[in-house]
XYZ file of C-alpha atoms in Angstrom:
337
model
C -28.152 -38.213 55.763
C -31.349 -36.131 55.820
C -29.647 -33.688 58.223
C -26.667 -33.466 55.925
C -28.878 -32.661 52.866
C -30.694 -29.988 54.749
C -27.405 -28.538 55.888
C -26.110 -28.353 52.348
C -29.300 -26.574 51.167
C -29.055 -23.993 54.019
C -25.395 -23.301 53.503
C -25.783 -22.908 49.714
C -28.739 -20.558 50.143
C -26.880 -18.550 52.798
C -23.924 -18.018 50.391
C -26.155 -17.147 47.502
C -27.871 -14.401 49.522
C -24.622 -12.306 49.192
C -24.941 -9.975 46.187
C -21.172 -10.195 45.578
C -20.986 -13.993 45.630
C -19.351 -15.993 42.892
C -22.212 -18.031 41.586
C -20.045 -20.380 39.518
C -17.848 -21.185 42.496
C -20.884 -22.033 44.679
C -22.343 -24.304 41.890
C -18.977 -26.223 41.671
C -18.739 -26.495 45.486
C -22.235 -28.013 45.994
C -23.291 -29.448 42.657
C -20.039 -30.299 40.846
C -18.620 -33.710 40.267
C -16.622 -33.502 43.440
C -19.206 -31.262 45.240
C -20.738 -31.892 48.597
C -24.125 -33.082 47.313
C -22.362 -35.588 45.058
C -20.383 -36.856 48.033
C -23.610 -37.404 49.982
C -25.231 -39.288 47.032
C -22.247 -41.637 46.984
C -23.347 -42.819 50.459
C -26.730 -44.022 49.153
C -25.440 -47.583 48.988
C -25.152 -47.658 52.795
C -28.902 -47.104 53.171
C -31.523 -49.745 53.513
C -33.815 -50.438 50.508
C -36.687 -48.600 52.234
C -34.624 -45.364 52.866
C -32.999 -45.042 49.473
C -36.054 -43.773 47.548
C -36.858 -41.304 50.277
C -33.346 -39.950 50.513
C -33.003 -39.858 46.688
C -36.142 -37.816 46.360
C -34.897 -35.409 49.071
C -31.496 -35.150 47.333
C -33.148 -34.322 44.011
C -35.409 -31.698 45.688
C -32.222 -30.058 47.334
C -30.419 -30.134 43.889
C -33.422 -28.583 42.139
C -33.745 -25.785 44.801
C -30.053 -24.994 44.664
C -30.019 -24.964 40.881
C -33.073 -22.623 40.798
C -31.536 -20.248 43.287
C -28.231 -20.292 41.272
C -30.142 -19.504 38.054
C -32.046 -16.645 39.813
C -28.807 -15.202 41.116
C -27.011 -15.521 37.764
C -29.892 -13.708 36.087
C -29.753 -10.991 38.708
C -26.035 -10.488 38.293
C -26.445 -10.394 34.499
C -29.079 -7.624 34.886
C -26.677 -5.665 37.163
C -23.845 -5.973 34.696
C -26.087 -4.722 31.965
C -27.248 -1.780 34.023
C -23.662 -0.957 34.914
C -22.587 -1.139 31.241
C -25.469 1.123 30.139
C -24.394 3.786 32.690
C -20.670 3.510 31.882
C -21.014 3.194 28.093
C -23.799 5.625 27.417
C -23.419 8.097 24.516
C -24.579 11.625 24.581
C -26.126 11.838 21.115
C -26.381 15.642 21.496
C -22.612 16.035 21.842
C -20.367 17.101 18.896
C -18.834 14.072 17.161
C -15.071 13.609 16.682
C -13.783 14.586 13.262
C -12.869 11.589 11.173
C -9.614 12.406 9.421
C -9.443 10.665 6.084
C -6.087 10.430 4.302
C -5.412 11.203 0.598
C -3.003 9.904 -2.002
C 0.290 11.667 -2.089
C 0.470 14.057 -5.054
C 3.263 11.900 -6.648
C 0.924 8.926 -6.508
C -1.979 10.922 -7.901
C 0.085 12.080 -10.857
C 1.615 8.694 -11.452
C -1.760 7.073 -11.649
C -3.071 9.727 -14.007
C -0.067 9.203 -16.270
C -0.659 5.405 -16.192
C -4.306 5.778 -17.054
C -3.469 7.976 -20.098
C -0.927 5.439 -21.470
C -3.218 2.472 -20.703
C -5.849 4.240 -22.647
C -3.417 4.317 -25.646
C -2.921 0.544 -25.434
C 0.135 0.380 -23.204
C 0.645 -2.192 -20.463
C 2.630 -1.664 -17.230
C 6.000 -3.542 -16.832
C 7.957 -3.714 -13.611
C 11.517 -4.701 -12.826
C 13.956 -4.869 -9.861
C 15.365 -1.642 -8.315
C 18.526 -3.474 -7.424
C 19.818 -4.113 -10.914
C 22.856 -5.575 -12.840
C 25.197 -3.173 -14.503
C 24.465 -5.042 -17.758
C 20.835 -4.093 -17.880
C 21.265 -0.610 -16.419
C 23.997 0.375 -18.822
C 25.530 -2.151 -21.247
C 22.234 -3.414 -22.761
C 21.328 0.230 -23.366
C 24.373 0.982 -25.478
C 26.334 2.441 -22.611
C 29.550 0.403 -22.313
C 32.114 0.722 -19.576
C 33.898 4.045 -19.437
C 31.217 5.665 -21.538
C 30.866 9.386 -20.649
C 27.107 9.036 -20.282
C 27.652 7.050 -17.014
C 28.876 10.188 -15.286
C 25.414 11.869 -15.637
C 23.784 8.686 -14.225
C 26.208 8.028 -11.350
C 24.394 5.754 -9.005
C 24.873 3.693 -5.834
C 26.879 0.503 -6.316
C 26.414 -2.528 -4.114
C 29.230 -4.506 -5.907
C 31.160 -3.900 -9.114
C 28.286 -5.567 -11.034
C 25.203 -4.738 -8.903
C 23.749 -1.304 -8.342
C 20.550 0.702 -7.579
C 19.071 1.472 -10.980
C 19.604 4.949 -12.239
C 16.565 4.723 -14.552
C 13.681 2.397 -15.392
C 15.097 1.653 -18.794
C 16.485 -1.713 -17.608
C 12.807 -2.846 -17.559
C 12.664 -2.202 -21.289
C 15.831 -4.325 -21.935
C 14.393 -7.179 -19.840
C 11.131 -7.072 -21.761
C 12.696 -6.945 -25.088
C 14.853 -10.031 -24.213
C 11.865 -12.128 -23.384
C 9.198 -10.694 -25.708
C 9.103 -10.471 -29.453
C 7.430 -7.411 -31.064
C 4.870 -5.902 -31.047
C 5.809 -4.376 -27.682
C 4.011 -1.428 -26.076
C 4.940 -0.873 -22.337
C 5.421 1.765 -19.719
C 7.698 1.197 -16.661
C 7.026 3.484 -13.764
C 9.093 3.237 -10.511
C 11.833 4.491 -8.193
C 15.279 5.298 -9.451
C 18.530 6.343 -7.725
C 21.411 8.641 -8.529
C 24.118 10.101 -6.284
C 22.851 13.662 -6.554
C 22.986 16.335 -3.901
C 19.602 17.185 -2.414
C 18.374 20.609 -3.590
C 15.243 22.274 -5.112
C 15.408 20.161 -8.297
C 17.549 17.071 -7.407
C 17.269 14.103 -5.129
C 19.227 10.816 -4.699
C 15.828 9.076 -4.962
C 13.154 10.060 -7.417
C 10.543 8.456 -9.713
C 10.458 7.933 -13.498
C 7.966 6.723 -15.994
C 9.452 5.417 -19.197
C 7.799 4.040 -22.233
C 8.712 1.658 -25.120
C 7.037 0.800 -28.468
C 8.670 -1.732 -30.892
C 6.972 -2.918 -34.007
C 7.270 -2.931 -37.775
C 7.244 0.533 -39.412
C 7.451 2.673 -36.196
C 8.710 6.228 -36.953
C 9.426 9.501 -35.228
C 6.016 10.670 -36.384
C 4.417 7.922 -34.291
C 6.365 9.125 -31.253
C 5.240 12.758 -31.722
C 1.661 11.839 -32.221
C 1.620 9.740 -29.025
C 3.380 12.511 -26.998
C 0.987 15.099 -28.281
C -1.957 12.955 -27.098
C -0.300 12.543 -23.701
C 0.440 16.231 -23.341
C -3.061 17.380 -24.271
C -4.646 14.775 -21.892
C -2.290 15.630 -19.055
C -2.049 19.414 -19.310
C -5.047 20.515 -21.429
C -6.345 20.493 -24.997
C -4.510 23.727 -25.922
C -1.138 22.288 -25.047
C 1.550 22.108 -27.845
C 4.817 20.219 -27.933
C 8.202 20.818 -29.502
C 11.190 18.631 -30.101
C 14.839 19.883 -29.635
C 17.701 17.831 -30.939
C 19.592 16.030 -28.190
C 21.834 12.916 -27.613
C 21.010 9.830 -25.655
C 23.202 6.680 -26.089
C 20.133 4.455 -26.253
C 18.094 6.366 -28.845
C 19.076 7.728 -32.384
C 17.798 10.311 -33.299
C 17.117 11.729 -29.852
C 15.198 14.728 -28.657
C 14.340 16.744 -25.609
C 10.584 17.381 -25.503
C 8.941 20.642 -24.218
C 5.298 21.543 -23.716
C 3.814 24.971 -24.099
C 3.292 26.478 -20.650
C -0.196 25.615 -19.540
C -0.403 28.634 -17.219
C 0.512 31.462 -19.502
C -0.293 29.690 -22.804
C 3.262 30.292 -24.128
C 3.459 33.999 -23.342
C 5.984 33.709 -20.433
C 5.449 33.521 -16.690
C 7.102 32.512 -13.519
C 6.417 28.771 -13.939
C 8.011 28.627 -17.370
C 10.663 31.262 -16.339
C 9.549 33.612 -19.121
C 10.300 31.126 -22.014
C 6.723 29.993 -22.765
C 7.892 26.335 -22.822
C 8.533 23.746 -20.108
C 10.906 20.752 -20.668
C 9.240 17.521 -19.526
C 10.936 14.507 -21.051
C 13.563 12.968 -23.368
C 12.693 10.637 -26.215
C 13.937 9.169 -29.492
C 14.009 6.138 -31.801
C 15.484 3.088 -30.130
C 19.129 2.652 -31.134
C 19.724 -0.352 -33.483
C 22.421 -1.560 -31.060
C 19.909 -1.776 -28.279
C 17.444 -3.795 -30.353
C 20.247 -6.109 -31.541
C 21.587 -6.631 -28.001
C 18.035 -7.647 -26.896
C 17.594 -10.165 -29.700
C 15.402 -8.066 -31.977
C 16.402 -7.523 -35.669
C 16.701 -3.819 -36.372
C 16.354 -4.504 -40.088
C 12.791 -5.679 -39.505
C 11.661 -3.820 -36.378
C 12.045 -0.230 -35.165
C 10.752 1.507 -32.115
C 10.776 4.618 -29.910
C 11.328 5.093 -26.264
C 10.671 8.048 -23.917
C 11.247 8.823 -20.182
C 10.089 11.538 -17.781
C 10.494 12.313 -14.101
C 7.181 11.941 -12.247
C 8.381 14.661 -9.821
C 8.980 16.976 -12.746
C 5.403 16.360 -14.089
C 3.885 16.830 -10.562
C 5.762 20.111 -10.019
C 4.501 21.383 -13.371
C 1.032 20.172 -12.781
C 0.629 21.894 -9.417
C 3.161 24.841 -9.779
C 5.508 23.469 -7.059
C 8.824 25.192 -7.189
C 10.862 23.035 -4.800
C 11.158 19.263 -5.203
C 12.045 18.774 -1.503
C 8.408 19.694 -0.623
C 7.307 16.395 -1.997
C 9.357 14.442 0.475
C 9.058 16.351 3.652
C 5.648 14.848 4.721
C 4.365 18.275 5.692
C 0.672 17.704 6.248
C -0.301 21.346 5.654
C 1.368 21.166 2.263
C 0.041 17.741 1.280
C -3.533 18.769 2.239
C -3.585 21.071 -0.739
C -3.691 18.154 -3.182
């Protein structure tokens, strides 16, 4: 047994002298539960009482020596791995660093957030609704019954006879009025869809921001004051607005709203096409039929609504003359904003 223990020690040491040895495999082979040293110790019962303590002490010495050698080799291997990593992963601090490219918000998002901030500052809250909408909310609840000619200008994409991609964010207003009693003061930004050909000023997908105020005693004067505040904050303190009579089925009276050109100050330039004014939105007093349909008594409450294309405001804000540039993901173009 003594010879066997000495043999185990010699074999283990010989294997551990190899720099490329697997230390863990050697530990399991000689010191593991099924290792050679453990197998020898199971034979201790065959020894006489006088031999057992002598062989036990020798076995412990062999175990301790092998464990010490294994620890020494493990530490040496660890040091070699660290040295190798330091060489392979070293950084030349004198070299030029790589440019970290940081993204920016899309100009449409920048303008939308600015518009939202302006209206939130005037006490509005943001309301959202589904882009896949019922015909009822997109048209009928807004005083546009079937076969109404206004549907032609808002021709959209139908999923079924009764379900469509919304052509405006006005359905959000109808949904809010159904569930909320006045006072109401909301804006509803989001994507809308119309079956338009793609050109410099049209797209089958674009973005709108609409607003609604309903309360007692709301007048056209309140609408004008609110829009003047928006225009001056958005385009500059010298900006003026003007109303031109128009017709929308869901408002009465209705108006197209222009702002004085913020580039030329109304004198006429390329941006305003020499007119001195730029059309930015449509607005008007909420039609009594719309209030009545949504469960609000038009004899007690009145309100105004307005809507504008976010692409239109963005193009005016930055002097962009082709709407398609906003969708082409041209990095050189987008970096300007």
